């Protein structure tokens, strides 16, 4: 069987289609032209594929199979778990079949991507995609959940619901460049990722390494080591376990201001339960001074326990309860 590449609609316009009394009504609206650019100097433009077509599904699954043959043990597929549906269809879909247009049916976008992701998973390695749309959670193993930290005072709601089911990873709010390093923001972001149970990262090591080797940033380097060691030690809680209800602060620790002008508590606290039922409280002081806190924590049955502690600067502590 020969396959023909579909012709997508340019993303310069938005089409809304209605099937009404035997007539196909199409409304065309201008929309911002989004370009995914990987090499700006080449001035390449990209359009959205139609995920419901066999052509694109077999193409991407074939690429995944090629990577598996090269002993790759995981695959990242960009954008799928964060991109909204875009009207696109192949020419043959314009022919009526049972009074519907197959690729323009309401579910074709989601069902097409779900079939694609499931086919890649069936090759035997984990799949990672951008953001964390609930629609694909059973077909995506790792979520590049970098947008949840954009808002001040973010709440790890997704982690609380889906911890133990899926893995979240990264933040894009590192505030760095080749000639700038924000140590306060760096430490706070590490603390947020650790206490939220997210995998650390999504930053460019080549930018941070020169700054972390400077004598004045030794505390940030050691803190990075503490955070990495803590995550490695607590995998049965942070990866395989569940996040417990949030703590109530009896004595609130001080706050610091990070790069996006958001206040962040200097001591971040979450509680976790392992699959075995073991529980712990995880406390991270990412600030330059010691800090005292008093919190009331809860188990899954909402039984309360009080924890008081003074944490030295740049430390990670945990204990069972």
Tab-separated table of C-alpha atoms in Angstrom:
chain	number	residue	atom	x	y	z
A	1	UNK	CA	0.000	0.000	0.000
A	2	UNK	CA	1.385	3.393	-0.936
A	3	UNK	CA	1.023	6.289	1.472
A	4	UNK	CA	0.641	9.910	0.477
A	5	UNK	CA	1.619	12.713	2.837
A	6	UNK	CA	-1.390	14.822	3.842
A	7	UNK	CA	-1.664	18.519	3.077
A	8	UNK	CA	-2.310	20.380	6.328
A	9	UNK	CA	-4.073	23.694	6.518
A	10	UNK	CA	-1.580	26.488	7.252
A	11	UNK	CA	-1.782	27.540	10.883
A	12	UNK	CA	-2.278	31.149	9.781
A	13	UNK	CA	-6.048	30.617	9.884
A	14	UNK	CA	-8.539	28.950	12.205
A	15	UNK	CA	-11.358	26.946	10.649
A	16	UNK	CA	-14.529	26.107	12.523
A	17	UNK	CA	-16.788	23.641	10.727
A	18	UNK	CA	-20.420	22.714	11.351
A	19	UNK	CA	-22.530	19.982	9.781
A	20	UNK	CA	-26.035	21.376	9.639
A	21	UNK	CA	-29.022	19.989	7.715
A	22	UNK	CA	-26.870	18.427	5.035
A	23	UNK	CA	-24.639	21.466	4.606
A	24	UNK	CA	-21.021	21.843	5.648
A	25	UNK	CA	-20.524	25.348	7.043
A	26	UNK	CA	-16.924	26.530	7.298
A	27	UNK	CA	-15.972	29.734	9.127
A	28	UNK	CA	-12.456	31.055	8.634
A	29	UNK	CA	-10.850	33.325	11.216
A	30	UNK	CA	-7.350	34.809	11.188
A	31	UNK	CA	-5.152	33.565	14.023
A	32	UNK	CA	-1.618	34.328	15.195
A	33	UNK	CA	0.929	32.488	13.098
A	34	UNK	CA	2.866	30.209	15.434
A	35	UNK	CA	6.151	28.965	14.068
A	36	UNK	CA	8.150	26.227	15.721
A	37	UNK	CA	11.725	27.265	14.975
A	38	UNK	CA	14.699	25.061	15.813
A	39	UNK	CA	17.349	26.768	13.698
A	40	UNK	CA	16.382	30.443	13.229
A	41	UNK	CA	19.144	31.113	10.720
A	42	UNK	CA	17.560	28.606	8.331
A	43	UNK	CA	14.161	30.367	8.478
A	44	UNK	CA	12.268	27.067	8.433
A	45	UNK	CA	8.515	27.081	9.006
A	46	UNK	CA	6.624	24.069	10.318
A	47	UNK	CA	2.974	23.098	10.006
A	48	UNK	CA	0.974	20.658	12.081
A	49	UNK	CA	0.651	17.058	10.962
A	50	UNK	CA	-2.685	15.266	10.966
A	51	UNK	CA	-2.332	12.716	13.785
A	52	UNK	CA	-5.273	10.642	12.524
A	53	UNK	CA	-3.509	9.580	9.322
A	54	UNK	CA	-1.706	6.301	8.893
A	55	UNK	CA	1.070	8.132	7.066
A	56	UNK	CA	2.203	10.193	10.041
A	57	UNK	CA	1.610	7.458	12.581
A	58	UNK	CA	3.704	4.948	10.646
A	59	UNK	CA	6.364	7.592	10.009
A	60	UNK	CA	6.861	8.489	13.666
A	61	UNK	CA	6.576	4.912	14.913
A	62	UNK	CA	9.182	4.000	12.316
A	63	UNK	CA	11.528	6.663	13.647
A	64	UNK	CA	10.954	5.341	17.175
A	65	UNK	CA	11.735	1.803	16.008
A	66	UNK	CA	14.953	3.046	14.415
A	67	UNK	CA	15.980	4.647	17.709
A	68	UNK	CA	15.192	1.437	19.584
A	69	UNK	CA	17.380	-0.500	17.141
A	70	UNK	CA	20.176	1.909	18.106
A	71	UNK	CA	19.715	0.872	21.786
A	72	UNK	CA	18.006	4.106	22.837
A	73	UNK	CA	16.067	3.416	26.058
A	74	UNK	CA	13.469	6.192	25.849
A	75	UNK	CA	11.983	8.737	23.460
A	76	UNK	CA	10.858	12.363	23.748
A	77	UNK	CA	8.103	13.524	21.367
A	78	UNK	CA	7.756	17.290	21.473
A	79	UNK	CA	4.515	19.269	21.921
A	80	UNK	CA	1.914	16.484	21.727
A	81	UNK	CA	0.786	16.720	25.349
A	82	UNK	CA	0.546	20.519	25.234
A	83	UNK	CA	-0.561	21.430	21.694
A	84	UNK	CA	-4.237	22.340	21.160
A	85	UNK	CA	-6.044	20.768	18.209
A	86	UNK	CA	-5.362	22.442	14.871
A	87	UNK	CA	-7.625	21.910	11.840
A	88	UNK	CA	-5.852	19.701	9.324
A	89	UNK	CA	-6.929	16.923	6.985
A	90	UNK	CA	-5.783	14.931	4.003
A	91	UNK	CA	-7.423	15.372	0.611
A	92	UNK	CA	-9.229	12.041	0.497
A	93	UNK	CA	-11.043	12.908	3.719
A	94	UNK	CA	-13.033	15.513	1.830
A	95	UNK	CA	-15.088	12.707	0.318
A	96	UNK	CA	-18.196	11.972	2.326
A	97	UNK	CA	-18.346	8.660	4.176
A	98	UNK	CA	-21.476	8.080	6.250
A	99	UNK	CA	-22.070	11.826	6.225
A	100	UNK	CA	-18.923	12.617	8.238
A	101	UNK	CA	-15.451	13.835	7.460
A	102	UNK	CA	-13.221	11.287	9.249
A	103	UNK	CA	-10.168	13.406	10.036
A	104	UNK	CA	-12.318	16.362	11.025
A	105	UNK	CA	-14.405	14.435	13.534
A	106	UNK	CA	-14.270	15.920	17.042
A	107	UNK	CA	-12.115	13.139	18.473
A	108	UNK	CA	-9.687	12.558	15.593
A	109	UNK	CA	-6.943	14.756	17.056
A	110	UNK	CA	-6.895	13.033	20.444
A	111	UNK	CA	-7.573	9.491	19.235
A	112	UNK	CA	-4.913	9.857	16.552
A	113	UNK	CA	-2.258	10.938	19.021
A	114	UNK	CA	-3.307	8.280	21.532
A	115	UNK	CA	-2.865	5.575	18.886
A	116	UNK	CA	0.536	7.020	17.993
A	117	UNK	CA	1.754	7.205	21.594
A	118	UNK	CA	0.428	3.727	22.393
A	119	UNK	CA	2.223	2.300	19.367
A	120	UNK	CA	5.499	3.866	20.508
A	121	UNK	CA	5.002	2.525	24.048
A	122	UNK	CA	4.433	-0.964	22.621
A	123	UNK	CA	7.993	-0.863	21.281
A	124	UNK	CA	9.065	-1.312	24.886
A	125	UNK	CA	10.489	1.970	26.103
A	126	UNK	CA	9.093	4.970	28.004
A	127	UNK	CA	7.606	7.955	26.218
A	128	UNK	CA	8.078	11.572	27.276
A	129	UNK	CA	6.178	14.561	25.915
A	130	UNK	CA	5.815	18.275	26.580
A	131	UNK	CA	3.465	19.504	29.341
A	132	UNK	CA	0.990	17.133	30.968
A	133	UNK	CA	-2.433	16.990	29.343
A	134	UNK	CA	-4.643	14.516	31.188
A	135	UNK	CA	-5.943	13.085	27.894
A	136	UNK	CA	-2.648	11.274	27.280
A	137	UNK	CA	-1.623	10.245	30.790
A	138	UNK	CA	-1.950	6.508	30.148
A	139	UNK	CA	0.119	6.800	26.955
A	140	UNK	CA	2.850	9.139	28.265
A	141	UNK	CA	5.238	7.961	30.984
A	142	UNK	CA	7.137	11.189	31.690
A	143	UNK	CA	5.698	14.694	31.437
A	144	UNK	CA	7.887	17.724	30.729
A	145	UNK	CA	5.728	19.788	33.068
A	146	UNK	CA	7.635	23.055	32.702
A	147	UNK	CA	4.697	25.471	32.649
A	148	UNK	CA	3.181	24.958	36.089
A	149	UNK	CA	5.883	27.080	37.698
A	150	UNK	CA	5.071	30.136	35.590
A	151	UNK	CA	2.476	31.335	38.085
A	152	UNK	CA	3.350	32.813	41.461
A	153	UNK	CA	2.392	30.683	44.448
A	154	UNK	CA	1.739	27.668	42.248
A	155	UNK	CA	0.008	24.691	43.838
A	156	UNK	CA	1.236	21.162	42.897
A	157	UNK	CA	-2.304	19.939	42.241
A	158	UNK	CA	-1.369	17.704	39.334
A	159	UNK	CA	1.324	16.034	41.426
A	160	UNK	CA	-1.141	15.507	44.258
A	161	UNK	CA	-3.607	13.777	41.935
A	162	UNK	CA	-1.282	11.786	39.677
A	163	UNK	CA	1.786	11.085	41.829
A	164	UNK	CA	2.580	7.389	41.721
A	165	UNK	CA	0.877	7.149	38.335
A	166	UNK	CA	3.128	9.313	36.180
A	167	UNK	CA	6.410	11.233	36.410
A	168	UNK	CA	6.777	15.002	36.049
A	169	UNK	CA	10.023	16.684	35.097
A	170	UNK	CA	11.624	20.105	34.944
A	171	UNK	CA	10.937	23.819	34.946
A	172	UNK	CA	11.926	26.464	32.419
A	173	UNK	CA	12.190	29.322	34.931
A	174	UNK	CA	15.901	29.099	35.714
A	175	UNK	CA	16.716	32.737	34.848
A	176	UNK	CA	20.172	32.240	33.414
A	177	UNK	CA	22.224	33.286	30.438
A	178	UNK	CA	25.845	33.014	29.420
A	179	UNK	CA	26.737	36.002	31.605
A	180	UNK	CA	24.168	35.847	34.395
A	181	UNK	CA	23.522	33.572	37.362
A	182	UNK	CA	20.767	34.110	39.927
A	183	UNK	CA	21.746	31.968	42.934
A	184	UNK	CA	18.520	32.648	44.859
A	185	UNK	CA	16.362	31.548	41.949
A	186	UNK	CA	18.580	28.526	41.236
A	187	UNK	CA	18.249	27.145	44.775
A	188	UNK	CA	14.517	27.895	44.989
A	189	UNK	CA	13.777	26.094	41.729
A	190	UNK	CA	15.701	23.018	42.870
A	191	UNK	CA	13.737	23.033	46.133
A	192	UNK	CA	10.417	23.342	44.298
A	193	UNK	CA	11.175	20.434	41.999
A	194	UNK	CA	12.356	18.198	44.823
A	195	UNK	CA	9.443	18.839	47.178
A	196	UNK	CA	6.933	18.497	44.327
A	197	UNK	CA	8.366	15.103	43.422
A	198	UNK	CA	9.460	16.242	39.949
A	199	UNK	CA	12.614	15.062	38.234
A	200	UNK	CA	15.292	17.730	38.335
A	201	UNK	CA	16.464	19.586	35.305
A	202	UNK	CA	15.612	21.129	31.964
A	203	UNK	CA	18.503	23.556	32.174
A	204	UNK	CA	21.720	23.841	30.241
A	205	UNK	CA	24.626	22.548	32.308
A	206	UNK	CA	27.147	24.384	30.149
A	207	UNK	CA	25.714	27.703	31.376
A	208	UNK	CA	25.542	26.811	35.056
A	209	UNK	CA	28.854	24.949	35.369
A	210	UNK	CA	31.152	28.015	35.126
A	211	UNK	CA	29.157	29.841	37.814
A	212	UNK	CA	28.894	26.838	40.145
A	213	UNK	CA	32.675	26.449	40.081
A	214	UNK	CA	33.197	29.948	41.464
A	215	UNK	CA	34.105	30.117	45.198
A	216	UNK	CA	31.196	32.466	45.965
A	217	UNK	CA	28.699	29.878	44.688
A	218	UNK	CA	29.980	26.853	46.601
A	219	UNK	CA	26.770	26.730	48.671
A	220	UNK	CA	24.646	26.414	45.526
A	221	UNK	CA	26.895	23.624	44.224
A	222	UNK	CA	26.674	21.701	47.493
A	223	UNK	CA	22.920	22.288	47.635
A	224	UNK	CA	22.568	20.817	44.153
A	225	UNK	CA	24.416	17.749	45.404
A	226	UNK	CA	22.151	17.478	48.471
A	227	UNK	CA	19.016	17.727	46.320
A	228	UNK	CA	20.219	15.078	43.850
A	229	UNK	CA	21.189	12.720	46.680
A	230	UNK	CA	17.838	13.253	48.389
A	231	UNK	CA	15.839	12.453	45.283
A	232	UNK	CA	17.896	9.330	44.689
A	233	UNK	CA	17.297	8.208	48.284
A	234	UNK	CA	13.549	8.904	48.230
A	235	UNK	CA	12.478	7.351	44.933
A	236	UNK	CA	10.029	4.972	46.591
A	237	UNK	CA	8.178	8.031	47.904
A	238	UNK	CA	8.628	10.676	45.189
A	239	UNK	CA	8.291	8.409	42.138
A	240	UNK	CA	6.411	5.304	43.229
A	241	UNK	CA	4.510	6.786	46.169
A	242	UNK	CA	1.759	9.357	46.609
A	243	UNK	CA	1.802	12.974	47.753
A	244	UNK	CA	-0.170	13.393	50.984
A	245	UNK	CA	-2.384	16.410	51.832
A	246	UNK	CA	-0.531	19.739	52.128
A	247	UNK	CA	0.755	20.861	55.506
A	248	UNK	CA	-0.683	23.729	57.549
A	249	UNK	CA	1.953	26.181	58.722
A	250	UNK	CA	1.703	26.932	62.437
A	251	UNK	CA	4.798	29.144	62.263
A	252	UNK	CA	5.437	30.478	58.780
A	253	UNK	CA	9.085	30.561	57.632
A	254	UNK	CA	10.425	33.690	55.884
A	255	UNK	CA	10.095	34.192	52.130
A	256	UNK	CA	12.566	35.014	49.372
A	257	UNK	CA	11.877	36.690	46.040
A	258	UNK	CA	12.868	34.767	42.949
A	259	UNK	CA	13.475	35.883	39.376
A	260	UNK	CA	9.866	36.328	38.304
A	261	UNK	CA	9.212	38.590	41.331
A	262	UNK	CA	7.287	35.829	43.061
A	263	UNK	CA	7.620	35.289	46.804
A	264	UNK	CA	8.598	31.725	47.733
A	265	UNK	CA	8.785	30.330	51.257
A	266	UNK	CA	12.403	29.777	52.266
A	267	UNK	CA	11.486	26.345	53.636
A	268	UNK	CA	9.325	24.166	51.391
A	269	UNK	CA	7.544	21.161	52.875
A	270	UNK	CA	5.600	18.219	51.429
A	271	UNK	CA	4.565	14.839	52.822
A	272	UNK	CA	4.664	11.518	50.994
A	273	UNK	CA	3.563	7.910	51.392
A	274	UNK	CA	5.385	4.947	49.858
A	275	UNK	CA	3.422	2.028	48.332
A	276	UNK	CA	4.219	0.084	51.519
A	277	UNK	CA	2.376	2.700	53.577
A	278	UNK	CA	5.488	4.304	55.078
A	279	UNK	CA	5.152	8.088	55.418
A	280	UNK	CA	7.643	10.917	55.615
A	281	UNK	CA	7.831	14.685	55.770
A	282	UNK	CA	10.295	16.323	53.350
A	283	UNK	CA	11.691	19.746	54.358
A	284	UNK	CA	14.021	21.857	52.213
A	285	UNK	CA	15.644	25.127	53.284
A	286	UNK	CA	16.967	26.723	50.091
A	287	UNK	CA	17.907	30.013	51.765
A	288	UNK	CA	21.162	31.468	53.042
A	289	UNK	CA	20.057	31.584	56.696
A	290	UNK	CA	18.724	29.064	59.194
A	291	UNK	CA	14.935	28.971	59.429
A	292	UNK	CA	12.464	27.660	62.000
A	293	UNK	CA	9.141	26.182	61.032
A	294	UNK	CA	6.232	24.521	62.735
A	295	UNK	CA	3.724	22.623	60.622
A	296	UNK	CA	0.783	20.316	61.030
A	297	UNK	CA	0.950	17.422	58.576
A	298	UNK	CA	-1.677	14.859	57.690
A	299	UNK	CA	-1.823	11.253	56.618
A	300	UNK	CA	-4.222	9.973	53.958
A	301	UNK	CA	-6.984	9.710	56.577
A	302	UNK	CA	-6.465	13.364	57.590
A	303	UNK	CA	-5.014	12.477	61.004
A	304	UNK	CA	-2.858	15.414	62.090
A	305	UNK	CA	0.734	15.429	63.375
A	306	UNK	CA	2.887	18.405	64.407
A	307	UNK	CA	6.487	18.851	63.243
A	308	UNK	CA	8.829	21.532	64.606
A	309	UNK	CA	12.290	22.007	63.176
A	310	UNK	CA	15.108	24.493	62.688
A	311	UNK	CA	16.810	23.890	59.369
A	312	UNK	CA	20.333	25.136	58.629
A	313	UNK	CA	20.806	27.009	55.346
A	314	UNK	CA	20.875	24.990	52.111
A	315	UNK	CA	19.764	21.717	53.673
A	316	UNK	CA	17.409	18.868	52.868
A	317	UNK	CA	15.875	16.913	55.739
A	318	UNK	CA	13.217	14.224	55.992
A	319	UNK	CA	11.867	11.973	58.676
A	320	UNK	CA	9.067	9.417	59.020
A	321	UNK	CA	5.859	10.114	60.877
